[in-house]
Coordinates of N, CA, C and O in Angstrom, one line a residue:
M1 N -2.5 -13.9 7.9 CA -1.2 -13.4 8.1 C -0.9 -12.9 9.1 O -1.4 -12.5 10.2
T2 N 0.6 -13.7 9.5 CA 1.1 -13.6 10.5 C 1.5 -12.1 11.0 O 1.9 -11.4 9.9
D3 N 1.7 -12.1 12.1 CA 2.8 -10.1 12.2 C 4.2 -10.5 11.6 O 4.6 -9.5 10.9
R4 N 4.7 -11.4 11.5 CA 5.9 -11.8 10.7 C 6.0 -11.2 9.5 O 6.8 -10.4 8.7
S5 N 4.8 -12.0 8.5 CA 4.8 -11.3 7.2 C 4.1 -10.3 7.0 O 4.7 -9.9 5.8
L6 N 3.6 -9.9 7.9 CA 2.8 -8.2 7.8 C 4.0 -7.3 7.7 O 4.3 -6.7 7.3
F7 N 4.9 -7.9 8.7 CA 6.2 -6.7 8.9 C 6.8 -7.2 7.6 O 7.5 -6.0 7.1
I8 N 7.3 -8.2 7.0 CA 7.8 -8.0 5.7 C 7.5 -7.5 4.8 O 8.3 -6.8 4.1
A9 N 5.9 -7.8 4.6 CA 5.4 -6.9 3.6 C 5.5 -5.5 3.8 O 5.9 -4.7 2.4
I10 N 5.4 -4.9 5.1 CA 5.1 -3.4 5.0 C 6.7 -3.1 4.6 O 7.2 -1.8 4.4
A11 N 7.7 -3.9 5.5 CA 8.9 -3.7 5.0 C 9.6 -3.4 3.6 O 10.2 -2.4 3.0
A12 N 9.0 -4.3 2.6 CA 9.1 -4.5 1.4 C 8.9 -3.3 0.7 O 9.3 -3.0 -0.1
M13 N 7.8 -2.9 1.2 CA 7.0 -1.7 0.4 C 7.8 -0.3 0.8 O 8.0 0.6 0.4
A14 N 8.0 -0.3 2.1 CA 9.1 1.0 2.6 C 10.1 0.8 1.7 O 10.4 1.9 1.3
G15 N 11.1 -0.3 1.7 CA 12.3 -0.4 1.1 C 11.7 0.2 -0.4 O 12.7 1.1 -1.3
V16 N 11.1 -0.4 -1.3 CA 10.6 0.0 -2.6 C 10.4 1.4 -2.9 O 10.5 2.1 -3.3
T17 N 9.5 1.8 -1.6 CA 9.3 3.6 -1.8 C 10.3 4.5 -1.6 O 10.7 5.0 -2.2
A18 N 11.4 4.2 -0.4 CA 12.7 4.8 0.1 C 13.6 4.7 -1.3 O 14.3 5.6 -1.6
F19 N 13.7 3.4 -1.8 CA 14.6 3.2 -2.9 C 14.2 4.4 -4.2 O 15.0 5.1 -4.7
S20 N 13.0 4.4 -4.5 CA 12.6 5.2 -5.5 C 12.6 6.5 -5.3 O 12.7 7.4 -6.5
R21 N 12.7 7.1 -4.2 CA 12.7 8.2 -3.7 C 14.5 8.7 -3.4 O 14.5 10.1 -3.9
I22 N 15.5 8.0 -3.3 CA 16.7 8.1 -3.3 C 17.3 8.0 -4.5 O 18.4 9.0 -4.7
L23 N 16.9 7.1 -5.3 CA 17.7 6.9 -6.6 C 17.9 7.9 -7.2 O 19.4 7.9 -7.8
P24 N 17.3 8.9 -7.4 CA 17.7 10.1 -8.5 C 18.8 10.9 -7.5 O 19.7 11.3 -8.5
F25 N 19.0 11.1 -6.2 CA 20.0 11.8 -5.8 C 21.4 10.7 -5.8 O 22.4 11.2 -5.5
L26 N 21.3 9.2 -5.8 CA 22.2 8.4 -6.4 C 22.9 8.4 -7.5 O 24.2 8.0 -7.6
L27 N 22.6 8.6 -8.8 CA 22.5 8.9 -10.1 C 23.6 10.2 -10.4 O 23.0 11.2 -9.7
S28 N 24.0 9.9 -11.1 CA 24.9 11.2 -11.9 C 24.3 12.1 -12.4 O 23.0 11.4 -13.4
P29 N 24.0 13.4 -12.7 CA 23.1 14.1 -13.3 C 23.1 13.8 -15.2 O 22.5 13.7 -15.6
D30 N 24.7 13.4 -15.7 CA 24.6 12.7 -16.9 C 23.9 11.4 -17.1 O 24.3 11.2 -18.2
S31 N 23.5 10.8 -16.3 CA 23.1 9.4 -16.2 C 21.6 9.1 -17.4 O 20.9 10.1 -17.5
R32 N 22.0 7.8 -18.2 CA 20.9 8.1 -19.2 C 19.8 7.2 -18.1 O 18.3 7.6 -18.4
L33 N 19.9 6.7 -17.0 CA 19.0 6.3 -16.3 C 18.0 7.5 -15.8 O 16.8 7.0 -15.5
L34 N 18.8 8.2 -14.9 CA 18.2 9.5 -14.5 C 17.4 10.2 -15.8 O 16.1 10.8 -15.6
K35 N 18.0 10.3 -16.6 CA 17.2 10.9 -17.7 C 15.7 10.4 -18.1 O 14.5 10.7 -18.5
L36 N 15.8 9.1 -18.5 CA 14.6 7.9 -18.3 C 13.8 8.1 -17.4 O 12.3 8.6 -17.4
L37 N 14.4 8.1 -16.5 CA 13.2 8.1 -14.9 C 12.6 9.5 -14.8 O 11.5 9.6 -14.7
S38 N 13.2 10.9 -15.0 CA 12.6 11.9 -15.0 C 12.2 12.4 -16.1 O 11.3 13.5 -16.4
G39 N 12.0 11.5 -17.3 CA 11.3 12.1 -18.4 C 9.7 11.7 -18.2 O 9.2 11.5 -16.7
D40 N 8.5 12.3 -18.9 CA 7.4 12.3 -18.9 C 6.6 11.3 -19.2 O 5.3 11.1 -20.0
H41 N 7.2 9.8 -19.8 CA 6.7 8.9 -19.9 C 5.6 8.5 -19.5 O 6.0 7.9 -18.1
P42 N 4.6 8.1 -19.9 CA 3.6 7.5 -19.1 C 3.6 6.0 -18.4 O 3.6 5.8 -17.0
A43 N 4.7 5.1 -18.8 CA 5.0 3.8 -18.1 C 5.6 4.3 -17.0 O 6.0 3.4 -16.1
I44 N 6.6 4.8 -17.2 CA 7.7 5.3 -16.1 C 6.9 6.3 -14.8 O 7.0 6.0 -13.8
R45 N 5.9 6.8 -15.0 CA 5.0 7.8 -14.2 C 4.3 6.8 -13.1 O 4.1 6.8 -12.0
I46 N 3.8 5.5 -14.1 CA 3.0 4.3 -13.2 C 3.5 3.4 -12.9 O 3.3 2.7 -11.9
A47 N 4.9 3.2 -13.3 CA 5.9 2.2 -12.6 C 6.2 2.2 -10.9 O 5.6 0.9 -10.2
G48 N 5.9 3.3 -10.2 CA 6.1 3.4 -8.7 C 5.0 2.7 -8.2 O 4.9 1.7 -7.7
P49 N 3.9 3.6 -8.6 CA 2.4 2.6 -8.2 C 2.1 1.6 -8.4 O 1.5 0.9 -7.5
A50 N 2.6 1.0 -9.3 CA 2.0 -0.1 -10.0 C 2.7 -1.1 -8.7 O 2.4 -2.2 -8.7
L51 N 4.0 -1.2 -9.0 CA 5.0 -1.8 -8.2 C 4.3 -1.7 -6.6 O 4.4 -2.7 -6.4
L52 N 3.7 -0.6 -6.0 CA 3.6 -0.8 -4.6 C 2.1 -1.6 -4.8 O 2.0 -2.6 -3.9
V53 N 1.3 -1.7 -5.7 CA 0.3 -2.1 -5.6 C 0.4 -3.7 -5.8 O 0.0 -4.6 -5.2
A54 N 1.3 -3.8 -6.7 CA 1.8 -5.7 -6.9 C 1.9 -6.0 -5.6 O 1.8 -7.3 -5.6
L55 N 2.9 -5.0 -4.9 CA 3.5 -5.8 -3.5 C 2.5 -6.0 -2.6 O 2.1 -7.0 -1.9
A56 N 1.3 -4.6 -2.5 CA 0.3 -4.9 -1.9 C -0.6 -6.4 -2.0 O -0.8 -7.2 -1.0
V57 N -0.8 -6.4 -2.8 CA -1.4 -7.8 -3.7 C -1.1 -9.0 -3.4 O -1.5 -9.6 -2.4
A58 N 0.2 -8.8 -3.7 CA 0.9 -10.2 -3.2 C 1.3 -10.7 -1.9 O 0.8 -11.6 -1.4
S59 N 1.1 -9.4 -1.0 CA 0.9 -9.5 0.5 C -0.3 -9.7 1.0 O -0.2 -10.6 2.3
L60 N -1.3 -9.5 0.2 CA -2.6 -9.5 1.0 C -3.3 -10.6 0.2 O -4.5 -10.7 1.1
A61 N -3.3 -11.0 -0.5 CA -3.8 -11.8 -1.6 C -4.1 -13.4 -0.5 O -5.0 -14.4 -0.5
G62 N -2.8 -13.7 -0.1 CA -2.4 -14.7 0.7 C -3.6 -15.2 1.7 O -4.2 -16.1 1.7
P63 N -4.1 -14.2 3.0 CA -4.9 -14.3 4.0 C -6.4 -14.3 3.3 O -7.2 -15.0 3.7
I64 N -6.8 -13.6 2.4 CA -8.4 -14.0 1.9 C -8.2 -14.9 1.1 O -9.5 -15.7 1.1
I65 N -7.1 -15.8 0.7 CA -7.3 -17.2 0.0 C -7.4 -18.2 0.9 O -8.0 -18.9 0.9
E66 N -6.5 -17.8 1.9 CA -6.6 -18.8 2.7 C -7.5 -19.1 4.2 O -8.3 -19.9 4.4
S67 N -8.2 -17.7 4.0 CA -9.1 -17.7 5.0 C -10.6 -16.8 4.3 O -10.7 -15.7 4.8
P68 N -11.0 -17.0 3.6 CA -12.2 -16.4 3.0 C -13.5 -16.1 3.8 O -14.5 -16.3 3.1
S69 N -13.1 -16.1 5.1 CA -14.3 -15.4 6.1 C -15.2 -14.1 5.7 O -14.3 -13.4 5.2
W70 N -16.0 -14.6 6.0 CA -16.8 -12.6 5.8 C -16.1 -11.7 6.5 O -16.0 -10.9 6.4
Q71 N -15.5 -12.1 8.2 CA -15.1 -11.2 8.7 C -13.6 -10.6 8.1 O -13.2 -9.7 7.9
T72 N -12.7 -11.8 7.3 CA -11.9 -11.4 6.8 C -12.1 -10.3 5.5 O -11.4 -9.2 5.5
L73 N -13.0 -10.7 4.9 CA -13.2 -9.9 3.6 C -13.7 -8.6 3.9 O -13.7 -6.9 3.7
L74 N -14.5 -8.9 4.8 CA -15.1 -7.3 5.6 C -14.3 -6.3 6.0 O -14.1 -5.1 5.8
S75 N -13.1 -7.0 6.4 CA -11.9 -6.2 7.1 C -11.5 -5.5 6.4 O -11.0 -4.1 6.2
Y76 N -11.0 -6.3 5.0 CA -10.5 -5.6 3.9 C -11.4 -4.7 3.0 O -10.6 -3.5 2.6
A77 N -12.5 -4.8 3.1 CA -13.5 -4.1 2.4 C -13.3 -2.7 3.3 O -13.7 -1.2 2.5
V78 N -13.6 -2.9 4.7 CA -13.8 -1.8 5.3 C -12.2 -0.6 5.2 O -12.1 0.7 5.0
G79 N -11.4 -1.6 5.1 CA -9.9 -0.6 5.0 C -10.0 0.1 3.6 O -9.5 1.1 3.3
A80 N -10.4 -0.9 2.6 CA -10.1 0.0 1.2 C -11.3 1.1 1.0 O -11.0 2.4 0.6
V81 N -12.5 1.0 1.9 CA -13.3 2.3 1.7 C -12.9 3.1 2.3 O -12.8 4.4 1.9
A82 N -11.8 3.1 3.4 CA -11.7 4.3 4.0 C -10.6 5.0 3.7 O -10.1 6.2 3.6
T83 N -10.0 3.9 2.8 CA -8.6 4.8 2.4 C -9.4 5.4 1.0 O -8.9 6.4 1.0
A84 N -10.2 4.9 0.3 CA -11.0 5.5 -0.8 C -11.6 6.9 -0.1 O -11.1 7.8 -1.1
V85 N -12.0 7.1 0.7 CA -12.8 8.1 1.3 C -12.4 9.3 1.7 O -12.5 10.2 1.6
V86 N -11.2 9.1 2.4 CA -9.6 9.7 2.9 C -9.4 10.6 2.0 O -9.1 11.7 2.0
L87 N -9.2 9.7 0.9 CA -8.4 10.2 -0.5 C -9.1 10.9 -1.2 O -8.6 12.1 -1.6
R88 N -10.2 10.8 -1.0 CA -11.2 11.7 -2.2 C -11.4 13.0 -1.2 O -11.8 14.0 -2.1
W89 N -11.6 12.9 0.0 CA -11.8 13.8 1.0 C -10.7 14.8 1.3 O -10.8 16.0 1.1
R90 N -9.8 14.3 1.5 CA -8.4 15.3 1.4 C -7.3 15.6 1.0 O -6.7 15.7 0.8
H91 N -7.4 14.4 -0.4 CA -6.6 14.3 -1.4 C -4.9 14.3 -1.2 O -4.2 14.8 -1.5
S92 N -4.9 13.7 0.0 CA -3.9 13.3 0.8 C -3.5 11.6 0.7 O -4.2 10.9 1.5
V93 N -2.2 11.0 -0.1 CA -2.2 9.7 0.0 C -1.8 9.0 1.1 O -2.1 8.2 1.4
G94 N -0.7 10.0 1.8 CA -0.3 9.5 3.1 C -1.6 9.5 4.1 O -1.5 7.9 4.3
L95 N -2.5 10.2 4.2 CA -3.4 10.0 5.4 C -4.4 9.1 4.8 O -4.9 8.5 5.7
A96 N -4.6 8.9 3.6 CA -5.7 8.0 3.4 C -5.0 6.3 3.7 O -5.8 5.7 3.8
V97 N -3.8 6.4 3.1 CA -3.4 4.9 3.7 C -3.0 4.5 5.4 O -3.6 4.0 5.4
V98 N -2.7 5.7 6.2 CA -2.9 5.9 7.4 C -4.3 5.5 7.8 O -4.7 4.3 8.8
A99 N -5.5 6.1 7.1 CA -6.8 5.8 7.7 C -6.9 4.5 7.2 O -7.8 3.8 8.0
G100 N -6.7 4.0 6.0 CA -7.1 2.5 5.4 C -6.7 1.4 6.6 O -7.1 0.6 7.1
I101 N -5.1 1.8 7.0 CA -4.1 0.8 7.7 C -5.1 0.9 9.2 O -5.7 -0.3 9.6
V102 N -5.7 2.0 9.6 CA -6.3 2.1 11.1 C -7.6 1.3 11.1 O -8.1 0.7 12.0
A103 N -8.7 1.8 10.1 CA -9.7 1.0 9.6 C -9.7 -0.5 9.6 O -10.3 -1.0 10.3
F104 N -8.7 -1.1 8.9 CA -8.5 -2.2 8.8 C -8.0 -3.0 10.1 O -8.8 -4.0 10.2
G105 N -7.1 -2.3 10.6 CA -6.9 -3.1 12.4 C -7.7 -2.5 12.8 O -8.2 -3.7 13.9
L106 N -9.0 -1.8 13.2 CA -9.8 -1.7 14.2 C -11.3 -2.8 13.8 O -12.0 -3.0 14.1
A107 N -11.3 -3.4 12.2 CA -12.5 -3.7 11.7 C -12.5 -5.2 12.1 O -13.3 -5.5 12.4
G108 N -11.0 -5.6 12.4 CA -11.0 -7.3 13.2 C -11.6 -7.4 14.3 O -12.3 -8.0 14.6
P109 N -10.9 -6.6 15.3 CA -11.5 -6.5 16.6 C -12.9 -6.2 16.9 O -13.9 -6.6 17.5
A110 N -13.2 -5.4 16.0 CA -14.6 -5.0 15.8 C -15.8 -6.0 15.5 O -16.8 -6.2 16.4
M111 N -15.3 -6.7 14.5 CA -16.4 -7.6 14.0 C -16.2 -9.0 15.1 O -17.4 -9.1 15.4
R112 N -15.3 -9.3 15.8 CA -14.9 -10.2 16.5 C -15.9 -9.7 17.8 O -16.6 -10.5 18.7
W113 N -15.8 -8.5 18.5 CA -16.7 -8.0 19.5 C -18.2 -8.0 18.9 O -19.4 -8.7 20.0
L114 N -18.8 -7.6 18.1 CA -20.2 -8.0 17.5 C -20.8 -9.2 17.4 O -21.9 -9.5 17.4
V115 N -19.9 -10.3 17.0 CA -20.2 -11.3 16.7 C -20.8 -12.3 17.9 O -21.0 -12.8 18.3
S116 N -19.1 -11.9 18.8 CA -19.8 -12.7 20.3 C -20.8 -11.7 21.1 O -21.6 -10.9 20.9

């Protein structure tokens, strides 16, 4: 994955997240859409996280398919494990995501250093 495509993926995820957070403030209080979105329907509650996961999978699947080396797969695994561990430990999604990004970012150079 190039830096440009990574930036585009991060910007798309940030845009979707921001839009989902701002949308309730843009709608009138009598809006049917606002009533639907603020309801307790399970499909609505899962839509935001599901959309973010879909964006993440779409942006991350390419490098794994294009370069299925063990270093690439291990970097993704380290990031995923770090995310899960921090989420379980601190119960903070934001902190878990930051930890996963840092772990993923450090895993690549660490693998290259260990191999050479």
